[in-house]
């Protein structure tokens, strides 16, 4: 690949699509000296902006941001006339770019790529076009757009209408004059919201058919925002850098204001500022938690609904225009110019399809369940088969005859949204699994193109001919994409982000919501780690460094980043008293955990004195006694008290429906080994003896604990077995300490950087037990006799130094005939599973713990309803 391929019909690269991404890709490939051929079904460059010519079509990211930034000279030569440019102006811009860099000669217009087939022998793609041409290339790049495949309307009788039919996504080039016409618009997404006010200006009668009302804020269009232009003037590079490392590709100071805790005045002020600003970046970040916390989201949503009600005079229409079936931001929010005002015009009517669904399109109009409407024209603004539509429409066949359509039958699978296993040298620009439609696409497109160009350059320099992701890397990325979505409200909506607008399309969250910044870092890290997760081959051999680039839960990573910014001293450098004070201080700022029925404090008389306890009784029926769970907090036998694990105890109580008795035991260094373990056993004995008084069911008793608390819970079970009672139905050990040698692999892998570190664990052991005592099963229960122990649930977290101890205990218990449930806390640290209300991704693990506790006891199941 040193010289560009110059055989007729053979190219180094084929790029499909001549929109924002295809044009820049062509430019970069040419810069690399490659021979390139571009195709587009369209008659000219522009992509989105070639096709979507409906009146009112504009960008909704402000023009200083929705623009190429790769060439400072280009930036100087183009001036946008408005904050949100119209389609003709954006199309002019893309034409200008194509001409400025002489890109047109490489592109064949009005030509659709119908298929692409990988030839494993030749290590080349064969591309076939609708004109019957065949082209061979080494690299096949689909710059085919996320919103380029119009979705056909799924309405009965679509072909029947005898009047004029228009699609916003395929608008006639000569324009349409609706003067004096009776017009129907079906669909109220971004395009519908843009086109409706303009059609209303011409039509004699406009009827809008709405299935789902959408959130929209006024664009306040006008000159480009002065503040952004000023920043660009003063420091263009700095501004562009900030955009590239921002959350959505637009420079913006992230907020830490939480909707749920902010005062009413602050909430109002922040919302009104965003409303006045008229930019998506502002309205999606009124509160830091608005896409995570339903209560916070409701605050923003209700303020928008209030605005709609204040604009639209007819209260029934206003109510129908107020979105109530999805959280704000879980469907793409819109920017509008006079959209809601349009419904105050006498000749404009809204038909709520939730109340009167369309039965059929007829020859002269539309029939709903209640009415027949006559129209001269119908405009469909029914959206796109987003993100995957254009990719699977061309028949792409990779190695071993596998087609992309087949591979993605259950949803798209990609590595970084750039490539997919089984399809060597096939790149997607802004593919599923990348930030794409959740970002300013100008920034995301440039990042993808730069990545691909960099990759091809690296391959050339290192003598590789093919690149392809591994299955492991790809499934790891898919998991990460879904993990990122799962902690947000996004999957709750029937949105096109979820594929829900296309009948039969698999429901998976398509884009990557971890941020433009986080995504860019992941892509850079992949390259920095020698193309981690990619297999590269060439005449001199292959190279593959397999692995998963992001396996930590996203909210766990955020917590670690936040803690790192606090600059706290390592705990093992503190005295026990200072470490306790630090832990107490951090506990003060966290959310309280779920409500339970009743919380009471008491003391347990034990041989050594009195142990404080806190009892949590579930709120939900049934009335009457419940199983009992004796819980021991974590803290390395040195730290912790009844408050430290309070949210977790509430959570366990609410989930399991059991009475949870959290016991504070004696701590080291004041009371060293075996004080804590003996206290634990004494507490279990006392709770068992007082089951009825505590509201428990006699004989239905389990123990649970986290970390060192799990250590003494495990020991208490061994002591109870040896003492012939009390009978314990089960034990839940969350990230337990079960051995003292600190030699397992998880210490090597996770002993640094995840809060519980190897030095801290050593500090705990040194405070608790003399080296001579550490082999005693009451310190290291893994070394004890495990036969006859109760059913066990062990939680082992991926990023915990204690992970392999937990796993070893599970295996050893199984070997001793004990029923064991090993819950892998995927992507979690030693502490994160316990962070109730902070680490949302811990909820499924805690649900499993709650289930395990319920399962310890006989039916009737005591889970709360
Ligand atoms: C109305 C509208 C407004 C938008 N506004 C914004 C905005 O303000 N900000 C923002 O960030 N994003 C916006 N977007 C998203 C927009 O799609 C991207 O910003 C950007 O234009 C995408 O560029 P692209 O080159 O990746 O894809 P596209 O512009 O979609 O171009 C893809 C091209 O590939 C061609 N193609 C597809 N398949 C084939 C094939 N098999 N053979 C040949 N050619 C093929 C298509 O004809 C098309 O021309 C908007 C989208 C729409 C529809």
PDB file of C-alpha atoms and ligand atoms in Angstrom, residues 16-23 39-42 44 46-52 54 57-62 66 84 90 94 111-114 140 142-149 170 190-191 194 332 384 390-391 393-394 429-430 436-437 439-442 445, ligand 1:
ATOM      1  CA  UNK A  16     -20.185   5.677   0.495  1.00  0.00           C
ATOM      2  CA  UNK A  17     -21.953   8.959   1.261  1.00  0.00           C
ATOM      3  CA  UNK A  18     -21.000  12.520   0.439  1.00  0.00           C
ATOM      4  CA  UNK A  19     -22.387  14.383   3.433  1.00  0.00           C
ATOM      5  CA  UNK A  20     -20.422  15.889   6.294  1.00  0.00           C
ATOM      6  CA  UNK A  21     -18.604  12.624   6.985  1.00  0.00           C
ATOM      7  CA  UNK A  22     -18.005  11.353   3.473  1.00  0.00           C
ATOM      8  CA  UNK A  23     -16.524  14.642   2.313  1.00  0.00           C
ATOM      9  CA  UNK A  39     -20.538   7.278  -4.111  1.00  0.00           C
ATOM     10  CA  UNK A  40     -23.808   8.880  -3.180  1.00  0.00           C
ATOM     11  CA  UNK A  41     -27.379   8.152  -4.227  1.00  0.00           C
ATOM     12  CA  UNK A  42     -27.922  11.895  -4.120  1.00  0.00           C
ATOM     13  CA  UNK A  44     -24.786  16.194  -5.316  1.00  0.00           C
ATOM     14  CA  UNK A  46     -24.624  17.445   1.184  1.00  0.00           C
ATOM     15  CA  UNK A  47     -26.140  14.228   2.544  1.00  0.00           C
ATOM     16  CA  UNK A  48     -28.764  15.247   5.108  1.00  0.00           C
ATOM     17  CA  UNK A  49     -28.711  18.765   3.719  1.00  0.00           C
ATOM     18  CA  UNK A  50     -29.174  17.576   0.157  1.00  0.00           C
ATOM     19  CA  UNK A  51     -32.292  15.600   0.966  1.00  0.00           C
ATOM     20  CA  UNK A  52     -34.089  17.473   3.741  1.00  0.00           C
ATOM     21  CA  UNK A  54     -38.522  21.100   3.541  1.00  0.00           C
ATOM     22  CA  UNK A  57     -35.221  22.834   7.802  1.00  0.00           C
ATOM     23  CA  UNK A  58     -32.334  24.082   9.941  1.00  0.00           C
ATOM     24  CA  UNK A  59     -29.608  22.758  12.108  1.00  0.00           C
ATOM     25  CA  UNK A  60     -30.304  22.709  15.827  1.00  0.00           C
ATOM     26  CA  UNK A  61     -26.721  22.970  16.997  1.00  0.00           C
ATOM     27  CA  UNK A  62     -25.551  26.580  16.699  1.00  0.00           C
ATOM     28  CA  UNK A  66     -21.998  22.793  13.662  1.00  0.00           C
ATOM     29  CA  UNK A  84     -29.234  28.190  13.256  1.00  0.00           C
ATOM     30  CA  UNK A  90     -25.715  24.463   5.079  1.00  0.00           C
ATOM     31  CA  UNK A  94     -20.891  21.698   2.024  1.00  0.00           C
ATOM     32  CA  UNK A 111     -25.309   6.068  -7.677  1.00  0.00           C
ATOM     33  CA  UNK A 112     -26.384   3.745  -4.908  1.00  0.00           C
ATOM     34  CA  UNK A 113     -24.054   1.132  -3.492  1.00  0.00           C
ATOM     35  CA  UNK A 114     -26.166  -1.993  -3.402  1.00  0.00           C
ATOM     36  CA  UNK A 140     -14.728   0.041   2.629  1.00  0.00           C
ATOM     37  CA  UNK A 142     -19.740   3.710   5.022  1.00  0.00           C
ATOM     38  CA  UNK A 143     -20.370   7.394   5.633  1.00  0.00           C
ATOM     39  CA  UNK A 144     -24.020   6.703   5.013  1.00  0.00           C
ATOM     40  CA  UNK A 145     -25.503   8.777   7.833  1.00  0.00           C
ATOM     41  CA  UNK A 146     -27.462   8.072  10.990  1.00  0.00           C
ATOM     42  CA  UNK A 147     -30.610   9.799   9.771  1.00  0.00           C
ATOM     43  CA  UNK A 148     -30.555   9.110   6.069  1.00  0.00           C
ATOM     44  CA  UNK A 149     -32.868   6.149   5.605  1.00  0.00           C
ATOM     45  CA  UNK A 170     -37.230  13.703   0.288  1.00  0.00           C
ATOM     46  CA  UNK A 190     -37.883  17.513  14.811  1.00  0.00           C
ATOM     47  CA  UNK A 191     -38.816  17.820  11.126  1.00  0.00           C
ATOM     48  CA  UNK A 194     -39.803  22.759  11.961  1.00  0.00           C
ATOM     49  CA  UNK A 332     -34.570  13.895  20.885  1.00  0.00           C
ATOM     50  CA  UNK A 384     -35.906   7.663   9.912  1.00  0.00           C
ATOM     51  CA  UNK A 390     -28.620   2.816   5.784  1.00  0.00           C
ATOM     52  CA  UNK A 391     -25.933   0.387   6.959  1.00  0.00           C
ATOM     53  CA  UNK A 393     -29.845  -1.488   3.453  1.00  0.00           C
ATOM     54  CA  UNK A 394     -26.693  -2.047   1.411  1.00  0.00           C
ATOM     55  CA  UNK A 429     -18.575   6.638  10.437  1.00  0.00           C
ATOM     56  CA  UNK A 430     -20.746   7.537  13.437  1.00  0.00           C
ATOM     57  CA  UNK A 436     -23.224  10.275  16.981  1.00  0.00           C
ATOM     58  CA  UNK A 437     -26.833  11.445  17.297  1.00  0.00           C
ATOM     59  CA  UNK A 439     -23.773  14.884  20.055  1.00  0.00           C
ATOM     60  CA  UNK A 440     -22.899  17.769  17.816  1.00  0.00           C
ATOM     61  CA  UNK A 441     -22.289  15.546  14.846  1.00  0.00           C
ATOM     62  CA  UNK A 442     -19.758  17.852  13.240  1.00  0.00           C
ATOM     63  CA  UNK A 445     -17.758  13.032  12.507  1.00  0.00           C
TER      64      UNK A 445
HETATM   65  C1  LIG B   1     -33.373  17.556   9.372  1.00  0.00           C
HETATM   66  C2  LIG B   1     -32.102  17.205  10.070  1.00  0.00           C
HETATM   67  C3  LIG B   1     -31.462  18.158  10.848  1.00  0.00           C
HETATM   68  C4  LIG B   1     -30.278  17.840  11.489  1.00  0.00           C
HETATM   69  N1  LIG B   1     -29.680  18.787  12.258  1.00  0.00           N
HETATM   70  C5  LIG B   1     -28.545  18.497  12.916  1.00  0.00           C
HETATM   71  C6  LIG B   1     -27.880  19.442  13.737  1.00  0.00           C
HETATM   72  O1  LIG B   1     -28.300  20.563  13.868  1.00  0.00           O
HETATM   73  N2  LIG B   1     -26.770  19.076  14.393  1.00  0.00           N
HETATM   74  C7  LIG B   1     -26.258  17.840  14.268  1.00  0.00           C
HETATM   75  O2  LIG B   1     -25.248  17.567  14.894  1.00  0.00           O
HETATM   76  N3  LIG B   1     -26.842  16.924  13.483  1.00  0.00           N
HETATM   77  C8  LIG B   1     -27.954  17.223  12.814  1.00  0.00           C
HETATM   78  N4  LIG B   1     -28.555  16.275  12.035  1.00  0.00           N
HETATM   79  C9  LIG B   1     -27.900  14.979  11.866  1.00  0.00           C
HETATM   80  C10 LIG B   1     -27.162  14.976  10.523  1.00  0.00           C
HETATM   81  O3  LIG B   1     -27.561  13.830   9.888  1.00  0.00           O
HETATM   82  C11 LIG B   1     -25.658  15.063  10.728  1.00  0.00           C
HETATM   83  O4  LIG B   1     -25.347  16.274  11.381  1.00  0.00           O
HETATM   84  C12 LIG B   1     -24.811  15.037   9.471  1.00  0.00           C
HETATM   85  O5  LIG B   1     -25.319  15.832   8.470  1.00  0.00           O
HETATM   86  C13 LIG B   1     -24.606  13.633   9.002  1.00  0.00           C
HETATM   87  O6  LIG B   1     -23.665  13.607   8.000  1.00  0.00           O
HETATM   88  P1  LIG B   1     -23.220  12.235   7.338  1.00  0.00           P
HETATM   89  O7  LIG B   1     -22.339  12.579   6.239  1.00  0.00           O
HETATM   90  O8  LIG B   1     -22.693  11.340   8.376  1.00  0.00           O
HETATM   91  O9  LIG B   1     -24.551  11.574   6.846  1.00  0.00           O
HETATM   92  P2  LIG B   1     -25.631  12.123   5.839  1.00  0.00           P
HETATM   93  O10 LIG B   1     -25.596  13.592   5.774  1.00  0.00           O
HETATM   94  O11 LIG B   1     -26.908  11.484   6.185  1.00  0.00           O
HETATM   95  O12 LIG B   1     -25.127  11.599   4.432  1.00  0.00           O
HETATM   96  C14 LIG B   1     -25.181  10.255   4.105  1.00  0.00           C
HETATM   97  C15 LIG B   1     -25.244  10.127   2.616  1.00  0.00           C
HETATM   98  O13 LIG B   1     -25.035   8.765   2.293  1.00  0.00           O
HETATM   99  C16 LIG B   1     -25.820   8.470   1.171  1.00  0.00           C
HETATM  100  N5  LIG B   1     -26.049   7.034   1.136  1.00  0.00           N
HETATM  101  C17 LIG B   1     -26.565   6.253   2.116  1.00  0.00           C
HETATM  102  N6  LIG B   1     -26.580   4.971   1.723  1.00  0.00           N
HETATM  103  C18 LIG B   1     -26.068   4.935   0.482  1.00  0.00           C
HETATM  104  C19 LIG B   1     -25.805   3.911  -0.446  1.00  0.00           C
HETATM  105  N7  LIG B   1     -26.067   2.644  -0.153  1.00  0.00           N
HETATM  106  N8  LIG B   1     -25.275   4.233  -1.643  1.00  0.00           N
HETATM  107  C20 LIG B   1     -24.984   5.515  -1.938  1.00  0.00           C
HETATM  108  N9  LIG B   1     -25.207   6.527  -1.092  1.00  0.00           N
HETATM  109  C21 LIG B   1     -25.730   6.249   0.099  1.00  0.00           C
HETATM  110  C22 LIG B   1     -27.089   9.257   1.362  1.00  0.00           C
HETATM  111  O14 LIG B   1     -27.707   9.511   0.140  1.00  0.00           O
HETATM  112  C23 LIG B   1     -26.558  10.519   2.018  1.00  0.00           C
HETATM  113  O15 LIG B   1     -26.382  11.525   1.073  1.00  0.00           O
HETATM  114  C24 LIG B   1     -29.752  16.558  11.380  1.00  0.00           C
HETATM  115  C25 LIG B   1     -30.407  15.591  10.635  1.00  0.00           C
HETATM  116  C26 LIG B   1     -31.570  15.906   9.988  1.00  0.00           C
HETATM  117  C27 LIG B   1     -32.273  14.848   9.194  1.00  0.00           C
END
